[in-house]
Structure formats: structure tokens, C-alpha cells
Amino acid sequence: MQRFRTLAFAAVLALAAPAASLAAGGGPAPPAQSWSFGGLFGTFDRASAQRGFQVYKEVCAACHAMKQLAYRNLADIGLSDAEIRAIAADIQVTDGPNDEGEMFERPGRPSDRFRSPFPNEKAARAVNNGAYPVDLSLIIKARPHGADYLYALLTGYKDEPPPGVPVMEGMHYNEWFPGHWIAMGRPLNDDQVTFADGTPATTEQMARDVTTFLAWAAEPELEQRRAMGVRAILFLIVLAGMTYGVKRKIWADLKH
Amino acid sequence: MVGLHKSEFKNPVVRWIDQRLPIPSLLQKEYAQFPTPKNFNYFWNFGALAMVNLVIMIVTGIFLAMHYTPHTAYAFDSVERIMRDVNYGWLLRYIHMNGASMFFIVVYIHIFRGLYYGSYKAPRELLWMLGVVILLLMMATAFMGYVLPWGQMSFWGATVITNLFSAIPIVGPDIVVWLWGGFSVDNPTLNRFFSLHYLLPFVIVGVVFLHVVALHITGSNNPLGIEPKGPQDTIPFHPYYTIKDTFGLCIYLIVFAFLVFFAPNFLGHPDNYIPANPLVTPAHIVPEWYFLPFYAILRAVPDKLGGVLLMFGSILILFVLPWLDTSPVRSMRFRPLARPFFWMFVISCVVLGYAGAMPAEGIWVTISRVGTAYYFMYFLVILPLLGKLERPLPLPDSIAAPVLRGGGPIPAGAAAKPMEKA
């Protein structure tokens, strides 16, 4: 009975926790996808993340910044030093002031942050029909259902709204966007990019790849974190077992 | 009397220090020999766990503060820099972030343990009240800490909570401006919250010290709720409870590590990874999970001032609990009538937490109101009345008695009697 009560107590407290995550939800959950980085031990599929970077660079980056990332970070998803230098050198960065007090343009370096497409939010809104393309650095962590939501959003565009839903001028109908009308037009169309590794660039494939890339961008520490977690928890389980043995031994001399 | 302390330590260095500053003697008396009831269950681990958790929070917090920038324009990015560029910064931050949740889990279990076993009753009233002070300080610290990353929930949580003070008649709006240091939550607010978030943990350390001193005067309560009658009822704290606490600590660290390494954002809110934007209000503003029951109480009342009063009242009522509970029997083990009411109280807290996470509309308002009503009824009506109406089970003669008999039936000789004078 005593044990049961202890368990009941623990169960009640354990039940209290999911209430918090429920609060984060809202709306129906997008279909769960199988991700290379999913589960407890998943890791980022490097090839997919690299293709995803290509999709970001050639499609998303036209409007969306990723200011938390630097080009040097791309080494994490397997790009070589030379590739990173080449990618960085493709952009022009305003630096300075120099010794004459002038600002000047120079090619990008691996240490530079990803170039933002717009100088500020007002400029971004001015050319995007008043909408602000959000920074994508943390998008997977900043949306309920993270990767599943983004994949559903990117593949959830409908040419026509369902019958009876009034059309909103300048907006696009998306099955998964909260409120359904999204300012961003369908960003991905079949064969929009050409993957160097020959992977067919279907909308689904591009959505999957760019989501993998953005998941890495949001949590670049994920693989190191999980690897360390496995070691930490195994160590703690062994330590707990040994401590319990010592506890039994010490308490053995008490008469009960 | 002036003169050197009489030290019993053999080691010349320890002895030399002990004679002049008898901290070794104090530790020997209070942490090694300290007579402790021999019948603790694992719920008695949680005080020690809370202490460890406090240390973890302070240590990780100090290192985070070395890299954090308390400015509205830089706070969010500086946290991201900690996550991405500071060596093991993600580890520090995830430990600190989830450490706050672990701290509340541990402290809530510690409090419910006190409620179940009557640890707040004479002579431990002041010990209990100091604990309530610690809880209030923890809440203030956690709230201000959540504002620091300057995400959407940080900003809007701060706006909602500071605005509560505007419910105070006449001076309310002025107090809010004074708290903000301006006319909205802005840079001065963030600056002062950072300053106080760094200060309050050390105030907590001070009150924890008093909490422990008070504990060492009255001694610990135990699952039977009867005082130890002699040496046969107690064991020295070391090694028996040091090792038992260490084992509990390992289990606690496993749970903690699982959160940090495998589900670091499970208890958080996705909106806090969106930089604060005063022009965009999130669809649902919710506090961190550990405030949800109180948030539900706040929203259960249609009147703003009434809601604020009830919310603060729900914690302040704990201060007078030792005098609201009229039963002389401490442990619920011997209070058959009180026990179901206690578990309903636990359920009401969980239900309030759940309702606090839901939008304040429809059925959730009703549920919050029922939960709130029961929460206050438990303290104001049920506990005072039960003491008069209930016929407690007979208490055992001593802690050793039932322990030696393997917890079997209590002999007929053990007559029903209220708690011995302690």
C-alpha cells in the first residue's frame, strides 16, 4: 500500500508535465515524418543537409535571413574548408571603416555570418507585400511540431482554397499554416534546383532536405549533446547501482 | 567565555583551526552525528536534492552571466551565441533552463511531502514558514530568469505578470511604471530583472541556511509523525542518510540528464525561440509549467484584483497552515479521513495546472473555478474541521516499535492518543 501510494504520487507529478507541452500545441498536429535526426539517437543525414543548404541558398535565401549562422558552421554538415571559402567568397560584405574612414566592400570569409537578403525589417516588408520573411536560424525550435510542421507547410500549398472559403487577394492557401492564408507563395516546385548528387529534386525531396538543413541550423549541438547524454546516463546508472550497493551495505547493520 | 574551543580532532591542522573557528566541530555535530529518525522513506531525499539543485543553478548561472548581454537589442543573440559559440555553452544553458524545472519538481515534491506527513505542525511552524519564503523567492527568481532570453514568451510573460500590479487600487498603475522603469516592458526592465535574477539566488541561500538551522533545532519529522523517544529511534546522519541521499541524488541526476541531453526543450515553449516583439502578441500567453496552477487561479476569477489576490493568497495561505490544521496528529498515515481529502488536493493542483495551460474559455474556466474553490476549501474549511471531526488511528509507541515489528499490526496496548507534547 505504501509503495502504491509512492507510485501514485510519482505518477501524478509525471502527468503534470505534459500539460505544459500541450499548451505549446494549438491546432491539429501535422503528420509525423521519419527524420534522420529523429528519435533519441538520430543524427543529421549529411547529404540531405547539404542538399538542404543548396535549396536554402538558391530558393529561401532570396527572402529569408539566417543571421545566427556563419559560413564556417557549414563544416558541421560535411562541407570542406575549400567549399566553405568558395561559398563565402561569393558574397560581398561591407566592412570598415578603413584607415581613411571609409566603409568598403570585400569578399566574404568563413567567419562572416550568412548574408541577410534585406538590410532591415522595413526593407523586407517593403518588397514582400507588407509581410516579413522571418529569420530561419531557429525556425525548427520556434514552431510547435518543429520539423514535421515545416515539411507539412512546404508541401501543403493548394492552388485553390477548399470550396466555400473566400479567397484572400495576394495571399496563398496552405493546409498547415495557422489561419491557412500565408503571404509566402509556394516556394518549392519540382526540379527547381539541380542537385549535384543526382537526387531527383521533387518538391517533397527538397522540402525534406531543407527541413533537415534547418533542423541542423536550429540545433547544431544535437549530435554532440546526444552522444554526451548516452555516456552521462550510462555513467549515472552505474554510479546509482554502486551507490545503492553501498547504501545496502551501510544500512545492513541496522536491525530491520 | 573567552578562550579556545575545546577540540576533539586529532589532526593537528584541523585541530588548530577548530580551536579558533569551530566549524569542523559544528559540521561533526550537525552533519555527522546529527541524530535523525531511522524511518525516513525516499521522500526525505528531496530537501537535500533541492540544496544540490540550488548549487547547480548558481554555478551554471554564474558562467552564463559571463556570456550574456542584458540589453533588449543583444539579449536574444547573446543567448544564441552561448548556444552556438561558447564552449559547452549549450550544456550550461540547457542545464540552467531545465534546472529551473527540476528545482520546482523537487521543491513541489518536498512541499507535498511536508503536507502529507504534517511536517509544518508544532514545533516546526517557523521551519515551514521559512520554506514558504524560499518558494516565493524561487518563483520571483524563475520568473525574472525566464525574461532574460528576451523571446516572445519572455516579453509577454513579463508584460502580463508586471501588469498584475496595476490591479492595486489607486497606486497600481504608478507601481507598474516604477517596476518597469518606463512606460512598457523595455530595456530598463530587462536590466533590473537581470540584476535581481543574479541577487535573489544568494538571498535564497541565506534563507535556506535559516531553514536548515531551524531544522537542526527541531530535528526532522518522519513518516510516522511522532517524535523520536530516544537513541533507539534515531541514527546518525552520516553515513546512513548521506549515502541514502547520494543514491537519491544519482536517480535525480539521471532524470535531469535525460531532460538536458534528450529533451531540452520539452518543458519550454517554442515561442521563446522567436525574438521578443512588442508589436506581435502570441496567440496564447502561458507561463512556464511550474506557474500554471497559479495562473489558472488568477484567470478563474472574473475580477482582475480578485484574481491577483487569490493567486497571491494561494501561496500566502501556506504561511498560516500550521494554525489552520487543527489535528494534533501529523502523519496522514494515521488520519484515514484526511487522506482522501489530501489526494483530492493533489489532484486539484494538477487539474489547475492543466487548466492553466488551456485557453481561458469554455469548460476550462469552470474547471479552474472548481479547482480553485477546492484549493482554498482544503486549507480554510476541510483541514480546520477535520481536526475536530476525525478519529485518528492509534499512534505507535515509538519509531522503533513498528520498525522492529516489521511494520505489522500495532499492538492493542498502543492506545489512541494525540501527538505527544513536543
Short mmCIF file of C-alpha atoms in Angstrom, two decimals, chain B residues 1-25:
data_model
loop_
_atom_site.label_atom_id
_atom_site.label_comp_id
_atom_site.label_asym_id
_atom_site.label_seq_id
_atom_site.Cartn_x
_atom_site.Cartn_y
_atom_site.Cartn_z
CA MET B 1 33.54 32.76 27.76
CA VAL B 2 36.68 33.82 26.00
CA GLY B 3 39.20 31.14 25.13
CA LEU B 4 39.97 28.44 22.62
CA HIS B 5 37.27 25.97 21.66
CA LYS B 6 37.87 22.50 23.12
CA SER B 7 38.53 20.45 20.03
CA GLU B 8 38.34 16.68 19.81
CA PHE B 9 40.02 16.44 16.43
CA LYS B 10 43.33 14.59 16.31
CA ASN B 11 44.67 16.03 13.06
CA PRO B 12 46.86 18.97 14.17
CA VAL B 13 45.83 21.26 11.33
CA VAL B 14 42.11 20.58 11.73
CA ARG B 15 42.53 20.86 15.50
CA TRP B 16 44.35 24.19 15.20
CA ILE B 17 41.56 25.60 13.06
CA ASP B 18 38.80 24.01 15.13
CA GLN B 19 40.12 25.58 18.35
CA ARG B 20 39.92 29.02 16.80
CA LEU B 21 36.96 28.63 14.45
CA PRO B 22 34.99 25.53 15.42
CA ILE B 23 33.41 24.87 12.05
CA PRO B 24 34.77 21.28 11.95
CA SER B 25 33.11 20.65 15.33
#
